[in-house]
PDB file of C-alpha atoms in Angstrom:
ATOM      1  CA  MET H 299       8.336  28.129 -81.810  1.00 52.00           C
ATOM      2  CA  LYS H 300      10.260  30.097 -84.249  1.00 49.00           C
ATOM      3  CA  THR H 301      12.474  30.589 -81.359  1.00 57.00           C
ATOM      4  CA  ILE H 302      13.483  27.220 -80.570  1.00 53.00           C
ATOM      5  CA  PHE H 303      13.948  26.041 -83.757  1.00 49.00           C
ATOM      6  CA  SER H 304      16.065  29.285 -84.525  1.00 54.00           C
ATOM      7  CA  LEU H 305      18.309  28.597 -81.736  1.00 49.00           C
ATOM      8  CA  ILE H 306      18.615  24.749 -82.745  1.00 52.00           C
ATOM      9  CA  LEU H 307      19.400  26.187 -86.108  1.00 48.00           C
ATOM     10  CA  ALA H 308      22.237  28.259 -84.812  1.00 51.00           C
ATOM     11  CA  ILE H 309      24.046  25.364 -82.257  1.00 52.00           C
ATOM     12  CA  PHE H 310      23.844  22.915 -85.934  1.00 49.00           C
ATOM     13  CA  LEU H 311      25.554  25.895 -87.737  1.00 48.00           C
ATOM     14  CA  SER H 312      27.805  26.207 -85.070  1.00 51.00           C
ATOM     15  CA  VAL H 313      28.480  22.927 -84.647  1.00 44.00           C
ATOM     16  CA  PHE H 314      29.168  21.836 -88.780  1.00 44.00           C
ATOM     17  CA  LEU H 315      31.446  25.297 -88.650  1.00 46.00           C
ATOM     18  CA  VAL H 316      33.658  23.941 -85.754  1.00 43.00           C
ATOM     19  CA  GLY H 317      34.123  20.428 -87.802  1.00 44.00           C
ATOM     20  CA  CYS H 318      34.785  21.928 -90.797  1.00 43.00           C
ATOM     21  CA  ALA H 319      37.344  24.275 -89.113  1.00 40.00           C
ATOM     22  CA  GLU H 320      39.124  21.123 -87.383  1.00 37.00           C
ATOM     23  CA  ILE H 321      38.959  18.738 -91.052  1.00 33.00           C
ATOM     24  CA  SER H 322      41.112  22.461 -92.723  1.00 35.00           C
ATOM     25  CA  SER H 323      43.503  22.367 -89.684  1.00 33.00           C
ATOM     26  CA  ASN H 324      44.428  18.595 -90.207  1.00 39.00           C
ATOM     27  CA  GLN H 325      45.270  18.962 -93.691  1.00 44.00           C
ATOM     28  CA  GLN H 326      48.222  21.454 -92.902  1.00 48.00           C
ATOM     29  CA  PRO H 327      49.457  19.760 -89.676  1.00 56.00           C
ATOM     30  CA  ASN H 328      52.053  21.803 -87.826  1.00 66.00           C
ATOM     31  CA  LEU H 329      55.593  20.176 -87.807  1.00 75.00           C
ATOM     32  CA  GLY H 330      55.808  20.217 -83.836  1.00 87.00           C
ATOM     33  CA  TYR H 331      58.800  21.502 -82.142  1.00 92.00           C
ATOM     34  CA  ILE H 332      62.140  20.871 -81.523  1.00 95.00           C
ATOM     35  CA  ALA H 333      64.538  21.590 -78.036  1.00 95.00           C
ATOM     36  CA  THR H 334      68.424  21.365 -78.546  1.00 95.00           C
ATOM     37  CA  SER H 335      70.234  19.676 -75.626  1.00 95.00           C
ATOM     38  CA  ALA H 336      73.121  21.669 -76.901  1.00 95.00           C
ATOM     39  CA  PRO H 337      73.325  24.500 -79.065  1.00 93.00           C
ATOM     40  CA  VAL H 338      74.793  24.103 -82.798  1.00 94.00           C
ATOM     41  CA  PHE H 339      76.932  26.991 -84.201  1.00 94.00           C
ATOM     42  CA  LEU H 340      79.255  25.862 -86.864  1.00 93.00           C
ATOM     43  CA  SER H 341      82.785  27.767 -85.898  1.00 89.00           C
ATOM     44  CA  GLU H 342      84.142  26.409 -89.138  1.00 86.00           C
ATOM     45  CA  LYS H 343      82.706  26.093 -92.824  1.00 90.00           C
ATOM     46  CA  PRO H 344      84.652  24.454 -94.993  1.00 92.00           C
ATOM     47  CA  THR H 345      84.276  25.811 -98.948  1.00 89.00           C
ATOM     48  CA  GLN H 346      83.646  22.537-100.569  1.00 93.00           C
ATOM     49  CA  LYS H 347      80.033  21.340 -99.749  1.00 96.00           C
ATOM     50  CA  ILE H 348      80.527  17.520 -99.882  1.00 97.00           C
ATOM     51  CA  ALA H 349      78.286  16.096 -97.503  1.00 97.00           C
ATOM     52  CA  PHE H 350      78.064  12.231 -96.120  1.00 98.00           C
ATOM     53  CA  ILE H 351      74.664  11.068 -94.298  1.00 98.00           C
ATOM     54  CA  SER H 352      74.379   8.132 -92.080  1.00 98.00           C
ATOM     55  CA  ILE H 353      70.973   8.069 -90.699  1.00 97.00           C
ATOM     56  CA  ASN H 354      70.218   4.865 -87.833  1.00 97.00           C
ATOM     57  CA  ASP H 355      66.930   4.389 -86.299  1.00 96.00           C
ATOM     58  CA  THR H 356      67.261   2.122 -82.558  1.00 96.00           C
ATOM     59  CA  SER H 357      64.095   3.110 -81.851  1.00 94.00           C
ATOM     60  CA  GLY H 358      62.479   0.171 -83.006  1.00 91.00           C
ATOM     61  CA  THR H 359      59.102   1.811 -84.355  1.00 87.00           C
ATOM     62  CA  GLY H 360      59.229   0.222 -88.069  1.00 87.00           C
ATOM     63  CA  THR H 361      58.476   3.251 -89.904  1.00 89.00           C
ATOM     64  CA  ASN H 362      61.521   3.131 -91.990  1.00 92.00           C
ATOM     65  CA  PHE H 363      62.555   6.660 -90.583  1.00 94.00           C
ATOM     66  CA  ASP H 364      65.997   5.955 -91.270  1.00 95.00           C
ATOM     67  CA  GLN H 365      65.621   5.485 -95.135  1.00 95.00           C
ATOM     68  CA  ILE H 366      63.081   8.640 -95.114  1.00 96.00           C
ATOM     69  CA  LEU H 367      65.311  11.471 -93.397  1.00 96.00           C
ATOM     70  CA  SER H 368      68.550   9.810 -95.576  1.00 97.00           C
ATOM     71  CA  ALA H 369      65.975  10.821 -98.611  1.00 97.00           C
ATOM     72  CA  ASN H 370      64.591  14.206 -97.163  1.00 97.00           C
ATOM     73  CA  LEU H 371      67.866  15.185 -96.168  1.00 98.00           C
ATOM     74  CA  SER H 372      69.783  14.460 -99.025  1.00 97.00           C
ATOM     75  CA  ASP H 373      67.398  16.140-101.642  1.00 98.00           C
ATOM     76  CA  ALA H 374      67.794  19.650 -99.133  1.00 97.00           C
ATOM     77  CA  LEU H 375      71.140  19.883 -99.465  1.00 98.00           C
ATOM     78  CA  ARG H 376      71.224  19.229-102.716  1.00 97.00           C
ATOM     79  CA  GLN H 377      68.707  22.198-102.943  1.00 97.00           C
ATOM     80  CA  ASN H 378      71.540  24.310-101.179  1.00 96.00           C
ATOM     81  CA  GLY H 379      74.752  23.499-103.402  1.00 96.00           C
ATOM     82  CA  PHE H 380      76.012  20.354-101.356  1.00 97.00           C
ATOM     83  CA  TYR H 381      77.226  17.039-103.069  1.00 97.00           C
ATOM     84  CA  ILE H 382      76.238  13.922-101.718  1.00 98.00           C
ATOM     85  CA  THR H 383      79.130  11.380-101.244  1.00 97.00           C
ATOM     86  CA  ASN H 384      79.091   7.615-100.355  1.00 96.00           C
ATOM     87  CA  ASP H 385      83.147   8.320 -99.060  1.00 95.00           C
ATOM     88  CA  GLU H 386      83.141   9.591 -96.039  1.00 94.00           C
ATOM     89  CA  ASN H 387      86.819  10.117 -96.281  1.00 91.00           C
ATOM     90  CA  LYS H 388      85.816  12.270 -99.126  1.00 93.00           C
ATOM     91  CA  ALA H 389      83.101  14.631 -97.443  1.00 96.00           C
ATOM     92  CA  THR H 390      83.702  18.038 -95.908  1.00 96.00           C
ATOM     93  CA  TYR H 391      80.415  17.921 -93.927  1.00 97.00           C
ATOM     94  CA  ILE H 392      79.632  14.862 -92.647  1.00 97.00           C
ATOM     95  CA  ILE H 393      76.261  14.086 -90.731  1.00 98.00           C
ATOM     96  CA  LYS H 394      75.143  11.370 -88.755  1.00 98.00           C
ATOM     97  CA  GLY H 395      72.153  10.748 -86.449  1.00 98.00           C
ATOM     98  CA  ASN H 396      69.922   7.974 -84.657  1.00 98.00           C
ATOM     99  CA  LEU H 397      66.517   8.138 -83.542  1.00 97.00           C
ATOM    100  CA  ASN H 398      66.773   7.169 -80.140  1.00 97.00           C
ATOM    101  CA  TYR H 399      63.129   7.176 -79.724  1.00 95.00           C
ATOM    102  CA  PHE H 400      59.694   7.731 -81.300  1.00 96.00           C
ATOM    103  CA  ALA H 401      56.580   7.496 -78.943  1.00 94.00           C
ATOM    104  CA  ARG H 402      52.950   8.030 -79.425  1.00 93.00           C
ATOM    105  CA  PHE H 403      50.629   8.779 -76.638  1.00 93.00           C
ATOM    106  CA  ILE H 404      47.122   8.321 -76.937  1.00 91.00           C
ATOM    107  CA  LEU H 405      44.569  11.616 -75.571  1.00 88.00           C
ATOM    108  CA  ARG H 406      40.971  10.701 -74.856  1.00 82.00           C
ATOM    109  CA  GLU H 407      38.547  13.076 -74.510  1.00 74.00           C
ATOM    110  CA  VAL H 408      34.593  13.215 -74.219  1.00 70.00           C
ATOM    111  CA  ASP H 409      32.898  14.937 -77.127  1.00 62.00           C
ATOM    112  CA  PRO H 410      29.997  16.920 -75.959  1.00 63.00           C
ATOM    113  CA  PHE H 411      28.262  16.441 -79.586  1.00 61.00           C
ATOM    114  CA  ALA H 412      28.066  12.848 -79.693  1.00 57.00           C
ATOM    115  CA  ARG H 413      26.196  11.769 -76.041  1.00 53.00           C
ATOM    116  CA  PRO H 414      22.247  12.073 -76.458  1.00 52.00           C
ATOM    117  CA  PHE H 415      20.377  14.176 -74.076  1.00 46.00           C
ATOM    118  CA  PHE H 416      17.246  11.774 -74.229  1.00 45.00           C
ATOM    119  CA  GLY H 417      16.522   8.560 -73.643  1.00 44.00           C
ATOM    120  CA  ARG H 418      19.922   7.988 -71.797  1.00 44.00           C
ATOM    121  CA  ASP H 419      21.932   8.185 -69.220  1.00 45.00           C
ATOM    122  CA  ILE H 420      23.580  11.360 -68.979  1.00 44.00           C
ATOM    123  CA  PHE H 421      25.131  10.752 -65.623  1.00 42.00           C
ATOM    124  CA  ARG H 422      28.108   8.602 -65.256  1.00 42.00           C
ATOM    125  CA  ARG H 423      30.291   6.868 -63.045  1.00 40.00           C
ATOM    126  CA  GLY H 424      32.965   8.202 -64.184  1.00 41.00           C
ATOM    127  CA  PHE H 425      35.579  10.917 -63.787  1.00 39.00           C
ATOM    128  CA  TYR H 426      37.878  13.094 -65.331  1.00 38.00           C
ATOM    129  CA  ARG H 427      41.334  12.149 -65.306  1.00 40.00           C
ATOM    130  CA  ARG H 428      44.566  13.062 -66.934  1.00 41.00           C
ATOM    131  CA  GLY H 429      42.519  13.764 -70.300  1.00 39.00           C
ATOM    132  CA  ILE H 430      40.536  10.214 -69.634  1.00 37.00           C
ATOM    133  CA  TRP H 431      37.257   9.248 -68.676  1.00 35.00           C
ATOM    134  CA  ASP H 432      36.890   6.584 -66.860  1.00 41.00           C
ATOM    135  CA  ASP H 433      34.189   4.185 -67.320  1.00 42.00           C
ATOM    136  CA  TRP H 434      33.038   6.262 -70.625  1.00 43.00           C
ATOM    137  CA  ASP H 435      31.746   4.292 -73.480  1.00 48.00           C
ATOM    138  CA  ASP H 436      34.247   4.557 -76.419  1.00 51.00           C
ATOM    139  CA  GLU H 437      32.003   5.184 -78.888  1.00 53.00           C
ATOM    140  CA  TYR H 438      31.503   8.558 -76.714  1.00 52.00           C
ATOM    141  CA  GLU H 439      35.152   9.729 -76.921  1.00 65.00           C
ATOM    142  CA  LEU H 440      37.704  12.022 -79.406  1.00 69.00           C
ATOM    143  CA  GLN H 441      41.054  10.132 -79.562  1.00 82.00           C
ATOM    144  CA  SER H 442      44.209  11.873 -80.586  1.00 89.00           C
ATOM    145  CA  TYR H 443      47.380  11.299 -80.274  1.00 92.00           C
ATOM    146  CA  VAL H 444      51.017  13.446 -79.563  1.00 93.00           C
ATOM    147  CA  TYR H 445      53.907  12.044 -80.566  1.00 95.00           C
ATOM    148  CA  LYS H 446      57.469  12.371 -78.996  1.00 96.00           C
ATOM    149  CA  ALA H 447      60.653  11.710 -80.394  1.00 97.00           C
ATOM    150  CA  GLN H 448      64.784  12.154 -79.862  1.00 97.00           C
ATOM    151  CA  ILE H 449      66.870  12.326 -82.363  1.00 98.00           C
ATOM    152  CA  SER H 450      70.722  11.992 -81.391  1.00 98.00           C
ATOM    153  CA  LEU H 451      72.744  14.173 -84.088  1.00 98.00           C
ATOM    154  CA  LEU H 452      76.446  14.747 -85.186  1.00 98.00           C
ATOM    155  CA  ILE H 453      78.191  17.522 -87.683  1.00 97.00           C
ATOM    156  CA  ARG H 454      81.625  17.186 -88.087  1.00 96.00           C
ATOM    157  CA  THR H 455      83.564  19.254 -90.573  1.00 95.00           C
ATOM    158  CA  GLN H 456      86.460  18.455 -92.411  1.00 91.00           C
ATOM    159  CA  ASN H 457      88.668  20.784 -93.533  1.00 84.00           C
ATOM    160  CA  SER H 458      92.369  19.692 -95.724  1.00 75.00           C
ATOM    161  CA  VAL H 459      94.960  22.311 -94.390  1.00 72.00           C
ATOM    162  CA  LYS H 460      98.769  22.279 -96.458  1.00 70.00           C
ATOM    163  CA  LYS H 461     101.834  23.182 -94.219  1.00 71.00           C
ATOM    164  CA  GLY H 462     104.821  23.185 -96.381  1.00 67.00           C
ATOM    165  CA  LYS H 463     104.891  20.087 -97.810  1.00 71.00           C
ATOM    166  CA  LYS H 464     102.718  18.347 -95.371  1.00 75.00           C
ATOM    167  CA  THR H 465      98.774  18.505 -95.327  1.00 71.00           C
ATOM    168  CA  SER H 466      96.760  17.653 -92.766  1.00 75.00           C
ATOM    169  CA  VAL H 467      92.864  17.287 -92.191  1.00 79.00           C
ATOM    170  CA  GLN H 468      91.287  19.545 -89.521  1.00 86.00           C
ATOM    171  CA  THR H 469      88.293  18.164 -87.961  1.00 91.00           C
ATOM    172  CA  HIS H 470      85.502  19.693 -85.587  1.00 94.00           C
ATOM    173  CA  ASP H 471      82.822  18.133 -84.041  1.00 96.00           C
ATOM    174  CA  TYR H 472      79.121  19.246 -83.174  1.00 96.00           C
ATOM    175  CA  THR H 473      77.205  17.195 -81.232  1.00 97.00           C
ATOM    176  CA  THR H 474      73.508  17.574 -79.865  1.00 97.00           C
ATOM    177  CA  ASN H 475      70.147  15.743 -79.356  1.00 98.00           C
ATOM    178  CA  LEU H 476      66.883  16.743 -80.810  1.00 98.00           C
ATOM    179  CA  ASN H 477      63.849  16.333 -79.134  1.00 98.00           C
ATOM    180  CA  TRP H 478      60.697  16.952 -80.747  1.00 97.00           C
ATOM    181  CA  GLN H 479      57.165  16.802 -79.315  1.00 95.00           C
ATOM    182  CA  SER H 480      54.221  16.980 -82.305  1.00 93.00           C
ATOM    183  CA  ASP H 481      51.010  18.756 -81.723  1.00 91.00           C
ATOM    184  CA  LYS H 482      47.561  17.173 -81.033  1.00 90.00           C
ATOM    185  CA  ASN H 483      46.776  14.825 -84.202  1.00 90.00           C
ATOM    186  CA  LEU H 484      45.021  12.167 -85.825  1.00 90.00           C
ATOM    187  CA  TYR H 485      47.817  11.004 -87.978  1.00 91.00           C
ATOM    188  CA  SER H 486      49.543   7.616 -88.190  1.00 91.00           C
ATOM    189  CA  LYS H 487      52.934   6.738 -87.023  1.00 91.00           C
ATOM    190  CA  TYR H 488      54.425   6.212 -90.804  1.00 92.00           C
ATOM    191  CA  GLU H 489      52.681  10.258 -91.713  1.00 93.00           C
ATOM    192  CA  MET H 490      54.539  11.685 -88.321  1.00 93.00           C
ATOM    193  CA  SER H 491      57.325  10.140 -89.391  1.00 94.00           C
ATOM    194  CA  GLN H 492      57.302  11.813 -92.728  1.00 94.00           C
ATOM    195  CA  ILE H 493      56.702  15.091 -90.640  1.00 94.00           C
ATOM    196  CA  LEU H 494      59.100  14.577 -87.974  1.00 95.00           C
ATOM    197  CA  SER H 495      61.833  13.879 -90.973  1.00 95.00           C
ATOM    198  CA  ALA H 496      60.906  17.473 -92.424  1.00 95.00           C
ATOM    199  CA  LYS H 497      61.144  19.061 -89.085  1.00 95.00           C
ATOM    200  CA  ILE H 498      64.607  17.368 -88.631  1.00 96.00           C
ATOM    201  CA  THR H 499      65.764  17.964 -92.132  1.00 97.00           C
ATOM    202  CA  GLU H 500      64.579  22.175 -91.577  1.00 95.00           C
ATOM    203  CA  GLN H 501      66.577  21.746 -88.375  1.00 96.00           C
ATOM    204  CA  ILE H 502      69.974  20.670 -89.563  1.00 97.00           C
ATOM    205  CA  ILE H 503      69.821  22.889 -92.775  1.00 97.00           C
ATOM    206  CA  ASN H 504      69.640  25.842 -90.206  1.00 96.00           C
ATOM    207  CA  PHE H 505      72.769  24.602 -88.937  1.00 96.00           C
ATOM    208  CA  LEU H 506      74.538  24.386 -91.879  1.00 95.00           C
ATOM    209  CA  SER H 507      73.417  27.828 -92.462  1.00 91.00           C
ATOM    210  CA  ASN H 508      73.982  29.973 -89.623  1.00 82.00           C
TER     211      ASN H 508
END
Protein backbone atom coordinates (compact mmCIF):
# COMPACT_ATOMS: atom_id res chain seq x y z
CA MET A 1 0.00 0.00 0.00
CA LYS A 2 2.84 2.36 0.86
CA THR A 3 4.47 1.53 -2.47
CA ILE A 4 1.31 2.53 -4.38
CA PHE A 5 0.99 5.74 -2.37
CA SER A 6 4.64 6.62 -3.01
CA LEU A 7 4.18 6.01 -6.73
CA ILE A 8 1.09 8.25 -6.89
CA LEU A 9 2.93 10.97 -4.95
CA ALA A 10 5.91 10.78 -7.29
CA ILE A 11 3.66 11.12 -10.35
CA PHE A 12 1.86 14.11 -8.83
CA LEU A 13 5.13 15.88 -8.03
CA SER A 14 6.50 15.30 -11.52
CA VAL A 15 3.34 16.73 -13.10
CA PHE A 16 3.48 19.73 -10.76
CA LEU A 17 7.12 20.46 -11.55
CA VAL A 18 6.51 20.19 -15.29
CA GLY A 19 3.66 22.68 -14.98
CA CYS A 20 5.85 25.11 -13.04
CA ALA A 21 8.57 24.82 -15.66
CA GLU A 22 6.08 25.60 -18.43
CA ILE A 23 4.85 28.69 -16.58
CA SER A 24 8.39 29.88 -16.02
CA SER A 25 9.27 29.44 -19.69
CA ASN A 26 6.12 31.27 -20.75
CA GLN A 27 7.14 34.28 -18.68
CA GLN A 28 10.28 34.68 -20.79
CA PRO A 29 9.24 34.10 -24.42
CA ASN A 30 11.76 33.37 -27.11
CA LEU A 31 11.73 36.19 -29.65
CA GLY A 32 11.51 33.73 -32.52
CA TYR A 33 13.62 33.32 -35.62
CA ILE A 34 14.22 35.57 -38.64
CA ALA A 35 15.30 34.55 -42.12
CA THR A 36 16.22 37.22 -44.67
CA SER A 37 15.38 36.92 -48.35
CA ALA A 38 18.65 38.69 -49.19
CA PRO A 39 21.73 39.53 -47.10
CA VAL A 40 22.15 43.15 -46.02
CA PHE A 41 25.65 44.61 -45.72
CA LEU A 42 25.92 48.38 -45.72
CA SER A 43 28.90 49.21 -47.94
CA GLU A 44 28.42 52.96 -47.43
CA LYS A 45 27.82 54.40 -43.97
CA PRO A 46 27.34 58.16 -43.64
CA THR A 47 29.25 59.70 -40.74
CA GLN A 48 26.23 61.77 -39.74
CA LYS A 49 23.70 59.50 -38.06
CA ILE A 50 20.35 61.11 -38.94
CA ALA A 51 17.52 58.63 -39.38
CA PHE A 52 14.09 58.89 -40.98
CA ILE A 53 11.61 56.10 -40.14
CA SER A 54 8.47 55.14 -42.07
CA ILE A 55 6.65 51.95 -41.07
CA ASN A 56 3.38 50.75 -42.64
CA ASP A 57 1.08 47.84 -41.85
CA THR A 58 -0.95 46.37 -44.71
CA SER A 59 -1.49 43.02 -42.97
CA GLY A 60 -4.90 43.99 -41.62
CA THR A 61 -4.26 42.44 -38.20
CA GLY A 62 -5.28 45.58 -36.29
CA THR A 63 -2.46 45.39 -33.73
CA ASN A 64 -1.00 48.88 -34.43
CA PHE A 65 2.26 47.21 -35.36
CA ASP A 66 3.42 50.22 -37.36
CA GLN A 67 3.19 52.46 -34.30
CA ILE A 68 4.80 49.89 -32.01
CA LEU A 69 7.77 49.29 -34.32
CA SER A 70 8.23 53.01 -35.05
CA ALA A 71 8.43 53.78 -31.33
CA ASN A 72 10.74 50.86 -30.50
CA LEU A 73 13.03 51.53 -33.43
CA SER A 74 13.25 55.26 -32.63
CA ASP A 75 14.27 54.50 -29.04
CA ALA A 76 16.86 51.94 -30.13
CA LEU A 77 18.36 54.29 -32.74
CA ARG A 78 18.66 57.12 -30.20
CA GLN A 79 20.44 54.75 -27.84
CA ASN A 80 22.90 54.04 -30.67
CA GLY A 81 23.67 57.71 -31.31
CA PHE A 82 21.15 58.50 -34.05
CA TYR A 83 19.10 61.67 -34.36
CA ILE A 84 15.52 61.07 -35.57
CA THR A 85 14.11 63.47 -38.15
CA ASN A 86 10.67 63.78 -39.74
CA ASP A 87 12.20 65.23 -42.91
CA GLU A 88 13.26 62.46 -45.29
CA ASN A 89 15.44 64.86 -47.30
CA LYS A 90 17.56 65.70 -44.25
CA ALA A 91 18.15 62.08 -43.27
CA THR A 92 21.36 60.18 -43.94
CA TYR A 93 19.68 56.86 -43.09
CA ILE A 94 16.17 56.20 -44.41
CA ILE A 95 14.44 53.16 -42.96
CA LYS A 96 11.14 52.04 -44.48
CA GLY A 97 9.22 48.89 -43.69
CA ASN A 98 5.86 47.26 -44.23
CA LEU A 99 4.21 44.40 -42.38
CA ASN A 100 3.00 42.28 -45.29
CA TYR A 101 1.27 39.63 -43.20
CA PHE A 102 0.98 38.51 -39.61
CA ALA A 103 -0.71 35.13 -39.10
CA ARG A 104 -1.52 32.95 -36.11
CA PHE A 105 -1.67 29.16 -36.41
CA ILE A 106 -3.49 27.15 -33.75
CA LEU A 107 -1.90 23.95 -32.48
CA ARG A 108 -4.00 21.42 -30.58
CA GLU A 109 -2.48 18.60 -28.57
CA VAL A 110 -4.06 16.09 -26.25
CA ASP A 111 -3.49 16.83 -22.56
CA PRO A 112 -2.34 13.46 -21.17
CA PHE A 113 -3.22 14.49 -17.60
CA ALA A 114 -6.72 15.85 -18.19
CA ARG A 115 -8.68 12.75 -19.20
CA PRO A 116 -9.79 10.62 -16.21
CA PHE A 117 -8.82 6.98 -16.23
CA PHE A 118 -11.94 5.70 -14.54
CA GLY A 119 -15.63 6.21 -15.23
CA ARG A 120 -15.10 7.60 -18.76
CA ASP A 121 -14.65 6.02 -22.16
CA ILE A 122 -10.91 6.14 -22.76
CA PHE A 123 -11.02 4.90 -26.32
CA ARG A 124 -12.53 7.41 -28.76
CA ARG A 125 -13.22 7.33 -32.48
CA GLY A 126 -10.84 10.21 -33.09
CA PHE A 127 -7.41 9.83 -34.57
CA TYR A 128 -4.28 11.95 -34.51
CA ARG A 129 -3.57 14.04 -37.57
CA ARG A 130 -1.26 17.06 -37.85
CA GLY A 131 -1.36 17.70 -34.13
CA ILE A 132 -5.19 17.77 -33.93
CA TRP A 133 -7.44 15.15 -32.37
CA ASP A 134 -10.58 14.76 -34.44
CA ASP A 135 -13.77 13.99 -32.49
CA TRP A 136 -12.03 14.79 -29.21
CA ASP A 137 -13.40 16.95 -26.42
CA ASP A 138 -11.99 20.50 -26.37
CA GLU A 139 -11.69 20.32 -22.58
CA TYR A 140 -9.03 17.64 -23.01
CA GLU A 141 -6.93 19.64 -25.49
CA LEU A 142 -3.86 21.77 -24.91
CA GLN A 143 -4.10 24.73 -27.31
CA SER A 144 -1.11 26.86 -28.26
CA TYR A 145 -0.10 29.13 -31.11
CA VAL A 146 2.66 29.68 -33.63
CA TYR A 147 2.91 33.08 -35.32
CA LYS A 148 4.43 33.91 -38.69
CA ALA A 149 5.07 37.32 -40.23
CA GLN A 150 6.86 39.00 -43.10
CA ILE A 151 8.23 42.54 -43.13
CA SER A 152 9.60 44.12 -46.28
CA LEU A 153 12.52 46.39 -45.41
CA LEU A 154 14.36 49.19 -47.21
CA ILE A 155 17.44 50.87 -45.79
CA ARG A 156 18.72 53.79 -47.87
CA THR A 157 21.90 55.70 -47.11
CA GLN A 158 22.36 59.26 -48.37
CA ASN A 159 25.74 60.98 -48.51
CA SER A 160 26.43 64.52 -49.67
CA VAL A 161 29.55 64.57 -51.85
CA LYS A 162 31.25 67.78 -52.96
CA LYS A 163 32.88 67.91 -56.37
CA GLY A 164 34.36 71.33 -56.88
CA LYS A 165 31.58 73.84 -56.38
CA LYS A 166 28.84 71.29 -56.83
CA THR A 167 27.34 69.05 -54.16
CA SER A 168 25.69 65.81 -55.16
CA VAL A 169 23.84 63.22 -53.11
CA GLN A 170 24.89 59.60 -53.41
CA THR A 171 22.35 57.00 -52.37
CA HIS A 172 22.60 53.28 -51.80
CA ASP A 173 19.56 51.05 -51.34
CA TYR A 174 19.51 47.80 -49.38
CA THR A 175 16.32 45.73 -49.50
CA THR A 176 15.24 42.43 -48.01
CA ASN A 177 12.22 40.59 -46.65
CA LEU A 178 12.35 39.58 -43.00
CA ASN A 179 10.49 36.29 -42.53
CA TRP A 180 9.78 35.65 -38.86
CA GLN A 181 8.37 32.68 -36.98
CA SER A 182 7.72 32.40 -33.26
CA ASP A 183 8.14 29.45 -30.97
CA LYS A 184 5.05 27.67 -29.66
CA ASN A 185 3.36 29.96 -27.14
CA LEU A 186 0.12 31.11 -25.49
CA TYR A 187 0.35 34.83 -26.25
CA SER A 188 -2.25 37.06 -27.90
CA LYS A 189 -1.73 38.79 -31.24
CA TYR A 190 -1.09 42.09 -29.50
CA GLU A 191 1.52 40.58 -27.16
CA MET A 192 3.21 38.83 -30.06
CA SER A 193 3.23 42.03 -32.14
CA GLN A 194 5.34 43.59 -29.37
CA ILE A 195 7.68 40.60 -29.38
CA LEU A 196 7.90 40.77 -33.18
CA SER A 197 8.68 44.49 -32.98
CA ALA A 198 11.53 43.83 -30.53
CA LYS A 199 13.00 41.18 -32.86
CA ILE A 200 12.75 43.39 -35.96
CA THR A 201 14.28 46.32 -34.09
CA GLU A 202 17.18 44.13 -33.01
CA GLN A 203 17.71 42.94 -36.59
CA ILE A 204 17.70 46.46 -38.06
CA ILE A 205 20.20 47.69 -35.45
CA ASN A 206 22.45 44.76 -36.40
CA PHE A 207 22.24 45.75 -40.08
CA LEU A 208 23.28 49.32 -39.24
CA SER A 209 26.08 48.23 -36.90
CA ASN A 210 27.75 45.55 -39.01
